[in-house]
Short mmCIF file of N, CA, C and O in Angstrom, two decimals:
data_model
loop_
_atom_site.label_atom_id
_atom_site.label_comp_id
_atom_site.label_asym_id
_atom_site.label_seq_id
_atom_site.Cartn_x
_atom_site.Cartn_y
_atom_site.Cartn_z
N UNK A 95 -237.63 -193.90 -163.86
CA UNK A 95 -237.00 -192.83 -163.12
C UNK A 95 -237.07 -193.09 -161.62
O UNK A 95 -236.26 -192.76 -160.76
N UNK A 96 -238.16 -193.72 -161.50
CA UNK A 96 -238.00 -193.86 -159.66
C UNK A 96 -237.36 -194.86 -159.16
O UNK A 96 -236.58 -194.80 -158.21
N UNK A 97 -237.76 -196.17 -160.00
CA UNK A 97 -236.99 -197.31 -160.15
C UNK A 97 -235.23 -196.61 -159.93
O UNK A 97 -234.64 -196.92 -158.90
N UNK A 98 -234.65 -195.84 -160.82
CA UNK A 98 -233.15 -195.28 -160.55
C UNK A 98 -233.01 -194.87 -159.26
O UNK A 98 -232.17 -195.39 -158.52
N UNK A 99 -233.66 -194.08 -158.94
CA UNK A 99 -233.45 -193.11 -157.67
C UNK A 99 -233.54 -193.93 -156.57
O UNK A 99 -232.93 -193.69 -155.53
N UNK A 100 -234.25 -194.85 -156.72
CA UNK A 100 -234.42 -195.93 -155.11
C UNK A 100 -233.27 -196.47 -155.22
O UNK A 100 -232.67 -196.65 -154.16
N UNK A 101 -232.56 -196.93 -156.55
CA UNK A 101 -231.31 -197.94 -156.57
C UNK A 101 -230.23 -196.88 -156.19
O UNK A 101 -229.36 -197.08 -155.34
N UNK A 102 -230.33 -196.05 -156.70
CA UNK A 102 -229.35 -194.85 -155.97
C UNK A 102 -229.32 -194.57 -154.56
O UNK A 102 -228.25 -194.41 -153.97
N UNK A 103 -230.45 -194.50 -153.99
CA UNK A 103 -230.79 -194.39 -152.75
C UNK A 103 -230.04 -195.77 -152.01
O UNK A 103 -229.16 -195.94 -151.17
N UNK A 104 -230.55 -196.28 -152.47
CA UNK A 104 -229.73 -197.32 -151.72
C UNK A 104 -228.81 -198.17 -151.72
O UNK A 104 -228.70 -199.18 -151.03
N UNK A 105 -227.95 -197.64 -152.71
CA UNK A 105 -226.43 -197.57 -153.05
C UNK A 105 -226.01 -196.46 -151.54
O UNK A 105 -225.22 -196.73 -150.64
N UNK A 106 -226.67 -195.43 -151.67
CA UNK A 106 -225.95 -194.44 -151.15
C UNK A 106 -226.10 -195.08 -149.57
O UNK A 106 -225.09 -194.95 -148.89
N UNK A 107 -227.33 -195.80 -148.90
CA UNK A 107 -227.44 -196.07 -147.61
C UNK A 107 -226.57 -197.17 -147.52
O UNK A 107 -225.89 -197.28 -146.50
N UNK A 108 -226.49 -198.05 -148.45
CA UNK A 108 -225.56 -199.07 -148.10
C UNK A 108 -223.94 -198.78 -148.06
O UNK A 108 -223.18 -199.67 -147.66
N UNK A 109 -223.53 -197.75 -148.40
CA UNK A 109 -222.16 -197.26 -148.40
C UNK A 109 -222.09 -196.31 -147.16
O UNK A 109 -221.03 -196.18 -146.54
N UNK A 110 -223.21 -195.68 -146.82
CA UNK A 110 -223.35 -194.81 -145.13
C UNK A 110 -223.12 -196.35 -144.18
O UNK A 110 -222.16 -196.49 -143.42
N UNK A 111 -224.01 -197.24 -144.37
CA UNK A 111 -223.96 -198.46 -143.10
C UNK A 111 -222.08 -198.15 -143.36
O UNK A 111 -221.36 -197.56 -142.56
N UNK A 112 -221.74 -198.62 -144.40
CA UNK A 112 -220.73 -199.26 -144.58
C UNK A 112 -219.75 -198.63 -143.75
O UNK A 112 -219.28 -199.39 -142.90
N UNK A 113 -219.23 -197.29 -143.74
CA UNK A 113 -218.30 -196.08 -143.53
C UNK A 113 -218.70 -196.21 -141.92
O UNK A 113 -217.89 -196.68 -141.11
N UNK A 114 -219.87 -195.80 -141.58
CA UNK A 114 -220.23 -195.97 -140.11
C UNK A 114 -219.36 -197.54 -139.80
O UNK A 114 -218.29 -197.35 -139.22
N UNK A 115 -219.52 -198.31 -139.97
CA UNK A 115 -219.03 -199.60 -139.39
C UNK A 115 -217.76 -199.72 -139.41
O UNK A 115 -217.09 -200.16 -138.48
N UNK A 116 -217.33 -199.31 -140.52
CA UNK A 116 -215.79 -199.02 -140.39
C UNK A 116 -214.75 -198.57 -139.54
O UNK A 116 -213.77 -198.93 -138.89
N UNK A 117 -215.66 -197.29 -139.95
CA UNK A 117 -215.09 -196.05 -138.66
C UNK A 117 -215.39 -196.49 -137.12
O UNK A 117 -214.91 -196.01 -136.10
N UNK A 118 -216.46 -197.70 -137.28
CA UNK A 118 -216.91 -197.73 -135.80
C UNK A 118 -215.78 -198.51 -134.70
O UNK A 118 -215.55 -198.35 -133.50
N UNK A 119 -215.01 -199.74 -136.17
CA UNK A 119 -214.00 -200.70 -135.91
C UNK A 119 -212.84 -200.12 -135.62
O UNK A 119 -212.22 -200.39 -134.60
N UNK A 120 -212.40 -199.16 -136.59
CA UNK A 120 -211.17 -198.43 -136.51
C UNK A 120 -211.01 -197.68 -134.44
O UNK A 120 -210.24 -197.82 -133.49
N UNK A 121 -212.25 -196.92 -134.77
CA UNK A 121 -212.17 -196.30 -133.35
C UNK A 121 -211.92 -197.26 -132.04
O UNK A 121 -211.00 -197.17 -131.22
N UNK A 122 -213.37 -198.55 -132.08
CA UNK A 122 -213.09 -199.48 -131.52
C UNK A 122 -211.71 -200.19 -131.08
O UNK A 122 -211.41 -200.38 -129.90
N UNK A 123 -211.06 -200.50 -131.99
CA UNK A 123 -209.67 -201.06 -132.28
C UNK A 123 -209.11 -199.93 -131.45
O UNK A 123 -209.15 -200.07 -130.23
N UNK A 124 -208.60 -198.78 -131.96
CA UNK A 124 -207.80 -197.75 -130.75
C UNK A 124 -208.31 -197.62 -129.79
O UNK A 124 -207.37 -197.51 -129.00
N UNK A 125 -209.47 -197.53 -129.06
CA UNK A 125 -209.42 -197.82 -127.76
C UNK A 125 -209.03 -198.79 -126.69
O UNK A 125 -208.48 -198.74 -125.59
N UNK A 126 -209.69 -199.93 -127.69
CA UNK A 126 -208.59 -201.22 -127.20
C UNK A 126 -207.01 -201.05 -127.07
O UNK A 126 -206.45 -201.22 -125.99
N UNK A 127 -206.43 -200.76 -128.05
CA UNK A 127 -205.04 -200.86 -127.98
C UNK A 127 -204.49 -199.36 -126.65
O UNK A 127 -203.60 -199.48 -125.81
N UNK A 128 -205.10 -198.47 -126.82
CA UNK A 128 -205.08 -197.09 -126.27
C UNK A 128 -205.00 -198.12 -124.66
O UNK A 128 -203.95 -198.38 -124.07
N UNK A 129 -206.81 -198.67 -124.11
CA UNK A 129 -206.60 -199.46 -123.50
C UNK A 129 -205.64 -200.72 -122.47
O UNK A 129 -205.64 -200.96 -121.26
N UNK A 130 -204.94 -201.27 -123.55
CA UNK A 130 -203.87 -202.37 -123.37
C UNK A 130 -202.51 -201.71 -123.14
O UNK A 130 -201.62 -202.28 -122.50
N UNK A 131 -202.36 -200.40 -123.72
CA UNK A 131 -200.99 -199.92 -123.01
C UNK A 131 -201.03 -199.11 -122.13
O UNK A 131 -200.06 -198.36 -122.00
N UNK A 132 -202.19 -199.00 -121.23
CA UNK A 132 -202.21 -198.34 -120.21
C UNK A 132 -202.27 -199.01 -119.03
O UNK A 132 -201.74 -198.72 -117.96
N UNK A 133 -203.08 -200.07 -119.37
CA UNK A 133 -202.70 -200.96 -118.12
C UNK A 133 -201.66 -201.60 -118.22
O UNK A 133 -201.23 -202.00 -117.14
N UNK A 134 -200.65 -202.05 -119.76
CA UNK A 134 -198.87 -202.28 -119.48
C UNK A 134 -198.46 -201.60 -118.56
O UNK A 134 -198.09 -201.92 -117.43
N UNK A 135 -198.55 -200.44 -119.19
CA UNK A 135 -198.03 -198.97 -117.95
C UNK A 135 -198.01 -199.41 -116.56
O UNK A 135 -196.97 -199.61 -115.92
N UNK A 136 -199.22 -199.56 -116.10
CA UNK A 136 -199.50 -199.58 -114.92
C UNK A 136 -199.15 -200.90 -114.31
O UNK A 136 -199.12 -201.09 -113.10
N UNK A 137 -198.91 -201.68 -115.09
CA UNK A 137 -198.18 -203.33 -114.69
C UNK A 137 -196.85 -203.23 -114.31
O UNK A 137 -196.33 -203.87 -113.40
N UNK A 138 -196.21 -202.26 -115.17
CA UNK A 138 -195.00 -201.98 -115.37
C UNK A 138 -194.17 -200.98 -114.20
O UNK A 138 -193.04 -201.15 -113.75
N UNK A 139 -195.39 -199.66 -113.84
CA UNK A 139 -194.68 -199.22 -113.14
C UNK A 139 -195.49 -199.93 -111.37
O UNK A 139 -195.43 -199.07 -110.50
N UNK A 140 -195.90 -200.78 -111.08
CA UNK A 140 -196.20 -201.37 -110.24
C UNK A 140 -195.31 -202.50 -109.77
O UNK A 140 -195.35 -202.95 -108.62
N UNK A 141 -194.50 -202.93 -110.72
CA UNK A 141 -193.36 -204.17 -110.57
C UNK A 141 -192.08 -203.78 -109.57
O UNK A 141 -191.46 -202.72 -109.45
N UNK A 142 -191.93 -204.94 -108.96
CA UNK A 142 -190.47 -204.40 -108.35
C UNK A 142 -189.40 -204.41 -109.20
O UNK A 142 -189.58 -204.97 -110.28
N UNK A 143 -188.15 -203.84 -108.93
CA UNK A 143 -187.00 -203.53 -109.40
C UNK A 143 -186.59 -205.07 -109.69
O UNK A 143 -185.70 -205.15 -110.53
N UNK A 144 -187.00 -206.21 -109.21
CA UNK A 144 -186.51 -207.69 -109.66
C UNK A 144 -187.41 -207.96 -110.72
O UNK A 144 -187.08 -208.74 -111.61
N UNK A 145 -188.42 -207.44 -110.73
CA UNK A 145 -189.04 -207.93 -112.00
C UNK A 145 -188.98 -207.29 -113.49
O UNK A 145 -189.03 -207.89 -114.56
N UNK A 146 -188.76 -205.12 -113.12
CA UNK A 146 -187.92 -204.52 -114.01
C UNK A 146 -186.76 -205.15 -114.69
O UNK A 146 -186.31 -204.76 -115.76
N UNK A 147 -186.28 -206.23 -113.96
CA UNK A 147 -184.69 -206.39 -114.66
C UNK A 147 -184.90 -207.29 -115.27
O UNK A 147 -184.38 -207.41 -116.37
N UNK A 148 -185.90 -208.45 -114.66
CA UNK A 148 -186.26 -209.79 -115.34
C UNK A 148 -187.07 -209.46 -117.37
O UNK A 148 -186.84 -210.04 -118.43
N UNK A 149 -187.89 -208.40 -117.04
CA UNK A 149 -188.78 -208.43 -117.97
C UNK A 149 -187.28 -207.31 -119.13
O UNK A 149 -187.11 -207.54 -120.33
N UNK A 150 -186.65 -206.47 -118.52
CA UNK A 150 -185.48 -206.21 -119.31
C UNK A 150 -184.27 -207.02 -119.78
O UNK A 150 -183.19 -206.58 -120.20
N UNK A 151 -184.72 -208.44 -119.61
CA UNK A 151 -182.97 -209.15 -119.61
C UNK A 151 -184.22 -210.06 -120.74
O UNK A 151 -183.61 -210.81 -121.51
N UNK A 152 -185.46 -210.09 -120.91
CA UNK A 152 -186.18 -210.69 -121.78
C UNK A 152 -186.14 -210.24 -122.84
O UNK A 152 -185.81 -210.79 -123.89
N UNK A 153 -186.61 -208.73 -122.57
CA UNK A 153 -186.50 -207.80 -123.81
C UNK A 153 -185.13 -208.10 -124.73
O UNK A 153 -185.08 -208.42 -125.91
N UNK A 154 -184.01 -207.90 -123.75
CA UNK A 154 -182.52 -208.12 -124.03
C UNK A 154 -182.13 -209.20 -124.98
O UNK A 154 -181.07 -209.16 -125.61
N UNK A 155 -183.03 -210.19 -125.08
CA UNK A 155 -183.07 -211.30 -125.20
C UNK A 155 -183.42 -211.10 -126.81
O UNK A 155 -182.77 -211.10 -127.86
N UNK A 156 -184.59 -210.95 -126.47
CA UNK A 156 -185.85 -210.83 -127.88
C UNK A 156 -184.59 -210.09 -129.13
O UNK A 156 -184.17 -210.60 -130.17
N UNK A 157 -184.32 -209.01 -128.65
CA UNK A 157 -183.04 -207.91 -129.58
C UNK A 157 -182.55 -208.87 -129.87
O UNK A 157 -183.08 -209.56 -130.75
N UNK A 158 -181.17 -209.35 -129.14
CA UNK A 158 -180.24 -209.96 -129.45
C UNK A 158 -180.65 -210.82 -130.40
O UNK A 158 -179.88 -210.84 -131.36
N UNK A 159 -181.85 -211.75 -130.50
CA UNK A 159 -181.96 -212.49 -131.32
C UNK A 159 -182.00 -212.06 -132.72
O UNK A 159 -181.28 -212.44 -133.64
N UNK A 160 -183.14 -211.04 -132.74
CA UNK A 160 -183.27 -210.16 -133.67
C UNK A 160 -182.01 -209.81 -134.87
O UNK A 160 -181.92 -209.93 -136.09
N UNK A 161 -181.36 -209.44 -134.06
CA UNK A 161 -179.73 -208.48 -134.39
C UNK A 161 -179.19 -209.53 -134.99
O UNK A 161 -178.81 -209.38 -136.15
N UNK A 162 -178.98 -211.25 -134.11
CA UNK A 162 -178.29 -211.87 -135.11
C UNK A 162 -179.11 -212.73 -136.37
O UNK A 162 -178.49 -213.43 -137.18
N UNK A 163 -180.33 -212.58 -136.38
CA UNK A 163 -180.99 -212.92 -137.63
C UNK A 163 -180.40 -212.07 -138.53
O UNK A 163 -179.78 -212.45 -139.53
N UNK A 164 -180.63 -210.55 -138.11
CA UNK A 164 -180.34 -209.67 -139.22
C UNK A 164 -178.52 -209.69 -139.72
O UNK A 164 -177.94 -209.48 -140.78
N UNK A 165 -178.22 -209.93 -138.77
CA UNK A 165 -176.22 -209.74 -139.30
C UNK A 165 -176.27 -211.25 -139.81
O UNK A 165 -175.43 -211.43 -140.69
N UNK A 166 -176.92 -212.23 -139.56
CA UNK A 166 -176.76 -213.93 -140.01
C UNK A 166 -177.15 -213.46 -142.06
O UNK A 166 -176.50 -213.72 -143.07
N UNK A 167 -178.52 -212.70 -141.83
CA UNK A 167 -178.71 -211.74 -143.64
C UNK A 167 -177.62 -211.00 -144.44
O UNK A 167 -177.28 -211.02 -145.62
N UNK A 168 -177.20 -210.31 -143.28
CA UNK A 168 -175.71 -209.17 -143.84
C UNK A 168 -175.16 -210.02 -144.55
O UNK A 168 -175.33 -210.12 -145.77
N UNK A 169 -174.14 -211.03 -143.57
CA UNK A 169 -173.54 -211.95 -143.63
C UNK A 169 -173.61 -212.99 -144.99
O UNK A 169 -172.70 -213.05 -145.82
N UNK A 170 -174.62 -213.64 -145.04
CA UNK A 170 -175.18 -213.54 -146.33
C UNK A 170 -175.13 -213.61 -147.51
O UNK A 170 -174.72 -214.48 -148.29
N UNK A 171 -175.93 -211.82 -147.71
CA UNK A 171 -175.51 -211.05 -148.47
C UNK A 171 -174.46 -210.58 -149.41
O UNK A 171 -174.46 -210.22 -150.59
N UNK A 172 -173.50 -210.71 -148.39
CA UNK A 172 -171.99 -209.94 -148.45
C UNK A 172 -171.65 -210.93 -149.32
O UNK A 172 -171.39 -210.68 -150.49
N UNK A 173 -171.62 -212.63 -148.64
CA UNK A 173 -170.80 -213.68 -149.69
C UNK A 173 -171.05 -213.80 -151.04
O UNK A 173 -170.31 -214.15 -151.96
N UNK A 174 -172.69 -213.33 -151.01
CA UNK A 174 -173.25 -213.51 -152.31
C UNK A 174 -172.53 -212.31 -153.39
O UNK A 174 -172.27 -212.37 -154.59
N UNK A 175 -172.38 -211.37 -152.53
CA UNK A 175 -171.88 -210.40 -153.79
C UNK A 175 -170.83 -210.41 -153.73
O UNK A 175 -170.50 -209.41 -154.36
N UNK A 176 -169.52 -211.12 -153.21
CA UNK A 176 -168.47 -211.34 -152.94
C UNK A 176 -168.19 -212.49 -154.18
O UNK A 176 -167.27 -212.40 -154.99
N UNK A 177 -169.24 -213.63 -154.11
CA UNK A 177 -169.46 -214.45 -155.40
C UNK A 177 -169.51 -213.87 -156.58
O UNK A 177 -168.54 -214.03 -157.32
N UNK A 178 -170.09 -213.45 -156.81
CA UNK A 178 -170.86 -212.61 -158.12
C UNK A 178 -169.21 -211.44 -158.42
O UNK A 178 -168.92 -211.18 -159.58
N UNK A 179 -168.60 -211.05 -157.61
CA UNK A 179 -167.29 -210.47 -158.28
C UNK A 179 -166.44 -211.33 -158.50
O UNK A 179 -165.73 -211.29 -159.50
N UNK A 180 -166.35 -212.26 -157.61
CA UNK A 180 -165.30 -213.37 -158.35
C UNK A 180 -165.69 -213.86 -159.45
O UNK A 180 -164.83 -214.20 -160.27
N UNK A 181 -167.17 -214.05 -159.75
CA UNK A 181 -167.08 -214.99 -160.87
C UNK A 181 -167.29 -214.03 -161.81
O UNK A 181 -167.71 -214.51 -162.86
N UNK A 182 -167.15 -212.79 -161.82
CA UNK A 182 -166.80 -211.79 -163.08
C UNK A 182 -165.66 -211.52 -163.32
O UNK A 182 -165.39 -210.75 -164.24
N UNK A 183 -164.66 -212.14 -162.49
CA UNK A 183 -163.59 -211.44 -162.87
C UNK A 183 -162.51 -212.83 -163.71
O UNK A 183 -161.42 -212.55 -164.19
#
């Protein structure tokens, strides 16, 4: 009987460490990130209007690429099922 209760016991402390550490990472982690976009912020609104446009014609950039990966998929797509009716019919 005591033999149980200690193994219980310390089931139960090793799952408290556990939850504490977790929770400690999780929180950790959002402050960091909480952190990192505040000083973006402050990078951001500290920049001149030449560097606003530079870091927006990047962004501009990044999309565009994006957009034609995804329509290059559409694209695709479309032939494939465009296939698949021709060769049913």
């Amino acid at each position: 009987m005591a033999s149980t209760r200690s193994k219980v016991r310390g089931i139960i402390l090793a799952a408290s460490a556990a939850t504490i550490v977790a929770t400690g990472a999780f929180y950790g982690a959002g402050l960091k990130t909480q952190t990192e976009r505040k000083h973006e912020q402050r990078i951001q609104m500290e920049a001149t209007p030449a560097e606003r446009i530079a870091h927006l014609e990047q962004r501009k950039g990044i999309l565009v690429a994006k957009r034609n990966g995804l329509q290059k998929k559409i694209d695709e797509i479309r032939e494939r099922m465009a296939r698949k009716e021709a060769a049913k019919t």
